[in-house]
mmCIF file of C-alpha atoms in Angstrom:
data_model
loop_
_atom_site.group_PDB
_atom_site.id
_atom_site.type_symbol
_atom_site.label_atom_id
_atom_site.label_comp_id
_atom_site.label_asym_id
_atom_site.label_seq_id
_atom_site.Cartn_x
_atom_site.Cartn_y
_atom_site.Cartn_z
ATOM 1 C CA THR A 1297 -40.412 13.860 2.143
ATOM 2 C CA GLU A 1298 -38.366 15.376 -0.673
ATOM 3 C CA LYS A 1299 -41.323 17.589 -1.607
ATOM 4 C CA MET A 1300 -41.643 18.705 2.000
ATOM 5 C CA TYR A 1301 -38.008 19.856 2.123
ATOM 6 C CA LEU A 1302 -38.304 21.585 -1.259
ATOM 7 C CA GLU A 1303 -41.421 23.405 -0.066
ATOM 8 C CA ALA A 1304 -39.692 24.496 3.133
ATOM 9 C CA LEU A 1305 -36.741 25.890 1.175
ATOM 10 C CA LYS A 1306 -38.965 27.529 -1.454
ATOM 11 C CA ASN A 1307 -40.515 29.712 1.226
ATOM 12 C CA HIS A 1308 -37.066 31.067 2.207
ATOM 13 C CA PRO A 1309 -37.303 30.453 5.956
ATOM 14 C CA ALA A 1310 -36.075 33.267 8.184
ATOM 15 C CA ASP A 1311 -34.524 30.705 10.518
ATOM 16 C CA VAL A 1312 -31.172 30.016 8.841
ATOM 17 C CA ALA A 1313 -30.564 26.939 11.013
ATOM 18 C CA ALA A 1314 -33.885 25.421 9.888
ATOM 19 C CA ALA A 1315 -32.980 26.161 6.261
ATOM 20 C CA ALA A 1316 -29.598 24.461 6.723
ATOM 21 C CA VAL A 1317 -31.279 21.378 8.194
ATOM 22 C CA ALA A 1318 -33.866 21.283 5.377
ATOM 23 C CA ALA A 1319 -31.140 21.602 2.711
ATOM 24 C CA ASN A 1320 -29.076 18.907 4.427
ATOM 25 C CA ASN A 1321 -32.039 16.551 4.706
ATOM 26 C CA LEU A 1322 -32.919 17.142 1.062
ATOM 27 C CA LEU A 1323 -29.335 16.314 0.127
ATOM 28 C CA ALA A 1324 -29.485 13.111 2.215
ATOM 29 C CA VAL A 1325 -32.850 12.018 0.786
ATOM 30 C CA ARG A 1326 -31.692 12.555 -2.774
ATOM 31 C CA GLU A 1327 -28.364 10.788 -2.241
ATOM 32 C CA LYS A 1328 -26.716 10.874 -5.685
ATOM 33 C CA ARG A 1329 -29.701 12.292 -7.582
ATOM 34 C CA GLU A 1330 -29.992 15.920 -8.676
ATOM 35 C CA LEU A 1331 -26.518 16.760 -7.456
ATOM 36 C CA PHE A 1332 -26.321 20.183 -9.067
ATOM 37 C CA ASP A 1333 -29.550 21.379 -7.439
ATOM 38 C CA SER A 1334 -28.454 19.944 -4.078
ATOM 39 C CA TYR A 1335 -25.096 21.675 -4.444
ATOM 40 C CA LYS A 1336 -26.759 25.005 -5.255
ATOM 41 C CA ARG A 1337 -29.096 24.695 -2.274
ATOM 42 C CA SER A 1338 -26.284 23.683 0.069
ATOM 43 C CA ARG A 1339 -24.167 26.684 -0.969
ATOM 44 C CA THR A 1340 -27.150 28.975 -0.357
ATOM 45 C CA ASN A 1341 -28.441 27.459 2.883
ATOM 46 C CA ILE A 1342 -25.586 25.571 4.549
ATOM 47 C CA THR A 1343 -23.477 28.578 5.409
ATOM 48 C CA PRO A 1344 -20.952 28.711 8.264
ATOM 49 C CA GLU A 1345 -23.294 31.091 10.112
ATOM 50 C CA ALA A 1346 -26.256 28.706 9.785
ATOM 51 C CA VAL A 1347 -24.219 25.649 10.758
ATOM 52 C CA ALA A 1348 -22.887 27.447 13.858
ATOM 53 C CA LYS A 1349 -26.463 27.728 15.164
ATOM 54 C CA LEU A 1350 -26.954 23.944 15.114
ATOM 55 C CA PRO A 1351 -26.104 21.538 17.959
ATOM 56 C CA LEU A 1352 -22.605 20.054 17.566
ATOM 57 C CA SER A 1353 -23.897 16.617 16.494
ATOM 58 C CA SER A 1354 -26.015 18.240 13.762
ATOM 59 C CA GLN A 1355 -23.111 20.441 12.688
ATOM 60 C CA LYS A 1356 -20.991 17.356 12.075
ATOM 61 C CA LEU A 1357 -23.702 15.608 10.051
ATOM 62 C CA VAL A 1358 -24.373 18.651 7.905
ATOM 63 C CA GLN A 1359 -20.682 19.213 7.247
ATOM 64 C CA PHE A 1360 -19.964 15.540 6.504
ATOM 65 C CA ASN A 1361 -22.918 15.415 4.096
ATOM 66 C CA LYS A 1362 -21.589 18.499 2.339
ATOM 67 C CA ALA A 1363 -18.221 16.774 1.950
ATOM 68 C CA LEU A 1364 -19.965 13.722 0.470
ATOM 69 C CA LEU A 1365 -21.840 15.966 -1.957
ATOM 70 C CA LEU A 1366 -18.540 17.478 -3.103
ATOM 71 C CA LEU A 1367 -17.141 13.962 -3.531
ATOM 72 C CA HIS A 1368 -20.113 12.826 -5.627
ATOM 73 C CA MET A 1369 -19.949 15.974 -7.750
ATOM 74 C CA GLN A 1370 -16.260 15.287 -8.366
ATOM 75 C CA LYS A 1371 -15.268 18.696 -7.051
ATOM 76 C CA ARG A 1372 -11.964 17.203 -5.945
ATOM 77 C CA THR A 1373 -10.036 20.332 -5.018
ATOM 78 C CA GLU A 1374 -12.929 21.847 -3.078
ATOM 79 C CA CYS A 1375 -13.658 18.491 -1.426
ATOM 80 C CA ARG A 1376 -10.032 17.927 -0.387
ATOM 81 C CA SER A 1377 -9.782 21.436 1.052
ATOM 82 C CA TYR A 1378 -13.045 20.991 2.951
ATOM 83 C CA LEU A 1379 -11.920 17.601 4.278
ATOM 84 C CA GLN A 1380 -8.719 19.143 5.663
ATOM 85 C CA GLU A 1381 -10.840 21.716 7.453
ATOM 86 C CA LEU A 1382 -13.134 19.008 8.859
ATOM 87 C CA ALA A 1383 -10.230 16.783 9.942
ATOM 88 C CA GLY A 1384 -8.821 19.715 11.909
ATOM 89 C CA LYS A 1385 -12.205 20.536 13.394
ATOM 90 C CA TYR A 1386 -13.095 16.921 14.299
ATOM 91 C CA PRO A 1387 -9.740 15.180 14.904
ATOM 92 C CA SER A 1388 -11.265 12.125 16.600
ATOM 93 C CA SER A 1389 -13.704 11.408 13.768
ATOM 94 C CA PRO A 1390 -12.702 8.983 11.015
ATOM 95 C CA VAL A 1391 -15.350 10.352 8.611
ATOM 96 C CA PRO A 1392 -13.177 13.008 6.893
ATOM 97 C CA HIS A 1393 -10.463 10.390 6.349
ATOM 98 C CA LEU A 1394 -12.947 7.831 5.029
ATOM 99 C CA ILE A 1395 -14.266 10.400 2.557
ATOM 100 C CA GLU A 1396 -10.650 11.191 1.608
ATOM 101 C CA ALA A 1397 -10.160 7.470 0.910
ATOM 102 C CA GLY A 1398 -13.289 7.595 -1.256
ATOM 103 C CA LEU A 1399 -11.807 10.525 -3.135
ATOM 104 C CA LEU A 1400 -8.565 8.603 -3.779
ATOM 105 C CA TYR A 1401 -10.579 5.577 -4.898
ATOM 106 C CA ARG A 1402 -12.638 7.665 -7.337
ATOM 107 C CA GLU A 1403 -9.408 9.094 -8.729
ATOM 108 C CA LYS A 1404 -8.357 5.461 -9.358
ATOM 109 C CA LYS A 1405 -5.418 5.857 -6.977
ATOM 110 C CA ILE A 1406 -6.121 2.435 -5.472
ATOM 111 C CA ALA A 1407 -2.628 1.755 -4.093
ATOM 112 C CA LYS A 1408 -2.529 5.189 -2.481
ATOM 113 C CA CYS A 1409 -6.037 4.654 -1.065
ATOM 114 C CA GLU A 1410 -5.008 1.277 0.356
ATOM 115 C CA ALA A 1411 -1.836 2.705 1.947
ATOM 116 C CA PHE A 1412 -3.817 5.633 3.370
ATOM 117 C CA LEU A 1413 -6.401 3.333 5.001
ATOM 118 C CA ILE A 1414 -3.712 1.009 6.379
ATOM 119 C CA GLU A 1415 -1.847 3.979 7.858
ATOM 120 C CA LYS A 1416 -5.030 5.373 9.440
ATOM 121 C CA SER A 1417 -5.936 1.933 10.797
ATOM 122 C CA ASN A 1418 -2.475 1.433 12.305
ATOM 123 C CA ASN A 1419 -2.636 4.847 13.988
ATOM 124 C CA SER A 1420 -6.124 4.340 15.445
ATOM 125 C CA ASP A 1421 -7.676 2.223 18.151
ATOM 126 C CA GLY A 1422 -10.795 0.118 18.546
ATOM 127 C CA ALA A 1423 -13.897 0.943 16.558
ATOM 128 C CA VAL A 1424 -12.178 3.737 14.622
ATOM 129 C CA SER A 1425 -9.475 1.355 13.395
ATOM 130 C CA GLU A 1426 -12.171 -1.169 12.488
ATOM 131 C CA GLN A 1427 -13.935 1.382 10.261
ATOM 132 C CA TYR A 1428 -10.751 1.814 8.231
ATOM 133 C CA ILE A 1429 -10.270 -1.962 7.975
ATOM 134 C CA LEU A 1430 -13.888 -2.507 6.907
ATOM 135 C CA THR A 1431 -13.508 0.169 4.233
ATOM 136 C CA LEU A 1432 -10.294 -1.437 3.025
ATOM 137 C CA ALA A 1433 -11.998 -4.830 2.883
ATOM 138 C CA GLN A 1434 -14.820 -3.309 0.817
ATOM 139 C CA ILE A 1435 -12.256 -1.955 -1.641
ATOM 140 C CA TYR A 1436 -10.707 -5.414 -1.931
ATOM 141 C CA VAL A 1437 -14.127 -6.970 -2.545
ATOM 142 C CA SER A 1438 -14.930 -4.316 -5.180
ATOM 143 C CA SER A 1439 -11.696 -5.121 -7.002
ATOM 144 C CA GLY A 1440 -12.280 -8.891 -6.755
ATOM 145 C CA ASN A 1441 -9.426 -9.495 -4.308
ATOM 146 C CA TYR A 1442 -11.474 -11.677 -1.963
ATOM 147 C CA THR A 1443 -8.443 -13.282 -0.303
ATOM 148 C CA LYS A 1444 -7.134 -9.926 0.908
ATOM 149 C CA ALA A 1445 -10.645 -8.934 2.019
ATOM 150 C CA ILE A 1446 -10.917 -12.132 4.086
ATOM 151 C CA GLU A 1447 -7.476 -11.518 5.591
ATOM 152 C CA ARG A 1448 -8.446 -7.998 6.675
ATOM 153 C CA LEU A 1449 -11.848 -9.021 8.009
ATOM 154 C CA ARG A 1450 -10.357 -11.909 10.000
ATOM 155 C CA ALA A 1451 -8.104 -9.350 11.740
ATOM 156 C CA ILE A 1452 -11.088 -7.605 13.369
ATOM 157 C CA GLU A 1453 -11.402 -9.793 16.455
ATOM 158 C CA SER A 1454 -14.263 -7.846 18.049
ATOM 159 C CA LEU A 1455 -16.554 -8.560 15.086
ATOM 160 C CA GLN A 1456 -15.471 -12.138 14.295
ATOM 161 C CA HIS A 1457 -18.528 -13.866 15.699
ATOM 162 C CA THR A 1458 -21.223 -11.348 14.819
ATOM 163 C CA PRO A 1459 -23.846 -12.649 12.384
ATOM 164 C CA GLY A 1460 -22.958 -10.073 9.704
ATOM 165 C CA MET A 1461 -19.252 -10.839 9.819
ATOM 166 C CA VAL A 1462 -19.822 -14.608 9.862
ATOM 167 C CA ALA A 1463 -22.149 -14.394 6.856
ATOM 168 C CA THR A 1464 -19.729 -12.152 4.965
ATOM 169 C CA LEU A 1465 -16.710 -14.339 5.666
ATOM 170 C CA VAL A 1466 -18.550 -17.553 4.781
ATOM 171 C CA HIS A 1467 -19.727 -16.011 1.498
ATOM 172 C CA LEU A 1468 -16.239 -14.740 0.614
ATOM 173 C CA CYS A 1469 -14.623 -18.075 1.503
ATOM 174 C CA GLU A 1470 -17.162 -19.933 -0.627
ATOM 175 C CA THR A 1471 -16.549 -17.461 -3.474
ATOM 176 C CA ILE A 1472 -12.842 -18.355 -3.566
ATOM 177 C CA GLY A 1473 -13.627 -22.048 -3.119
ATOM 178 C CA ASP A 1474 -12.174 -22.336 0.391
ATOM 179 C CA ILE A 1475 -14.936 -24.431 1.940
ATOM 180 C CA GLY A 1476 -12.652 -25.511 4.795
ATOM 181 C CA GLN A 1477 -12.157 -21.924 5.923
ATOM 182 C CA ALA A 1478 -15.890 -21.235 5.556
ATOM 183 C CA GLU A 1479 -16.640 -24.218 7.805
ATOM 184 C CA LYS A 1480 -14.051 -23.001 10.332
ATOM 185 C CA VAL A 1481 -15.661 -19.560 10.461
ATOM 186 C CA LEU A 1482 -19.034 -21.172 11.169
ATOM 187 C CA SER A 1483 -17.732 -23.641 13.761
ATOM 188 C CA ASP A 1484 -15.728 -20.903 15.547
ATOM 189 C CA ALA A 1485 -18.856 -18.740 15.719
ATOM 190 C CA VAL A 1486 -20.981 -21.593 17.058
ATOM 191 C CA GLU A 1487 -18.359 -22.445 19.669
ATOM 192 C CA PHE A 1488 -17.957 -18.811 20.703
ATOM 193 C CA ASN A 1489 -21.681 -18.263 21.087
ATOM 194 C CA THR A 1490 -22.188 -21.582 22.897
ATOM 195 C CA ASN A 1491 -19.479 -20.699 25.432
ATOM 196 C CA LYS A 1492 -20.804 -17.155 25.753
ATOM 197 C CA ASN A 1493 -24.284 -18.393 26.654
ATOM 198 C CA LYS A 1494 -23.145 -20.845 29.355
#
């Protein structure tokens, strides 16, 4: 598929919206590979005029992917400025703030990143708040602070008995040697699902 997007862009399509989508998809397929080429193509093809021609859902994806590209390229000033623009444009979306947290983390400002995510979580509701908590838990896991990760994950009541959360919590509890808590997570999930299916 990468070759297909490269071919589409090589022919300089007259449809600027199609070029923006092709450049965005190329960026997404490549992920963290060939960042400079992706950046060059995004600057050429993902222009404000081209993005404006896309449906709103596609506009958001293209713009969020561009912000991620800036993050991965370590273009911190440009990324931060772009994230402020996106946060103003999409105030209900957590994505610009999650990318901002990623930027703080990459800058090794872990305490500031943690405080930022906690603040965003406290000022959000439902699934949006959960995204901040899950990100915070991932940061704790990455830094080896499994106890804090467990504490944060246990606070997300809506996900407590989902298979992914149960597996994650059991693994983390076993990692820190807390077999009792791992057993409790499993028994709570079994009880919840048994009662739910009655």
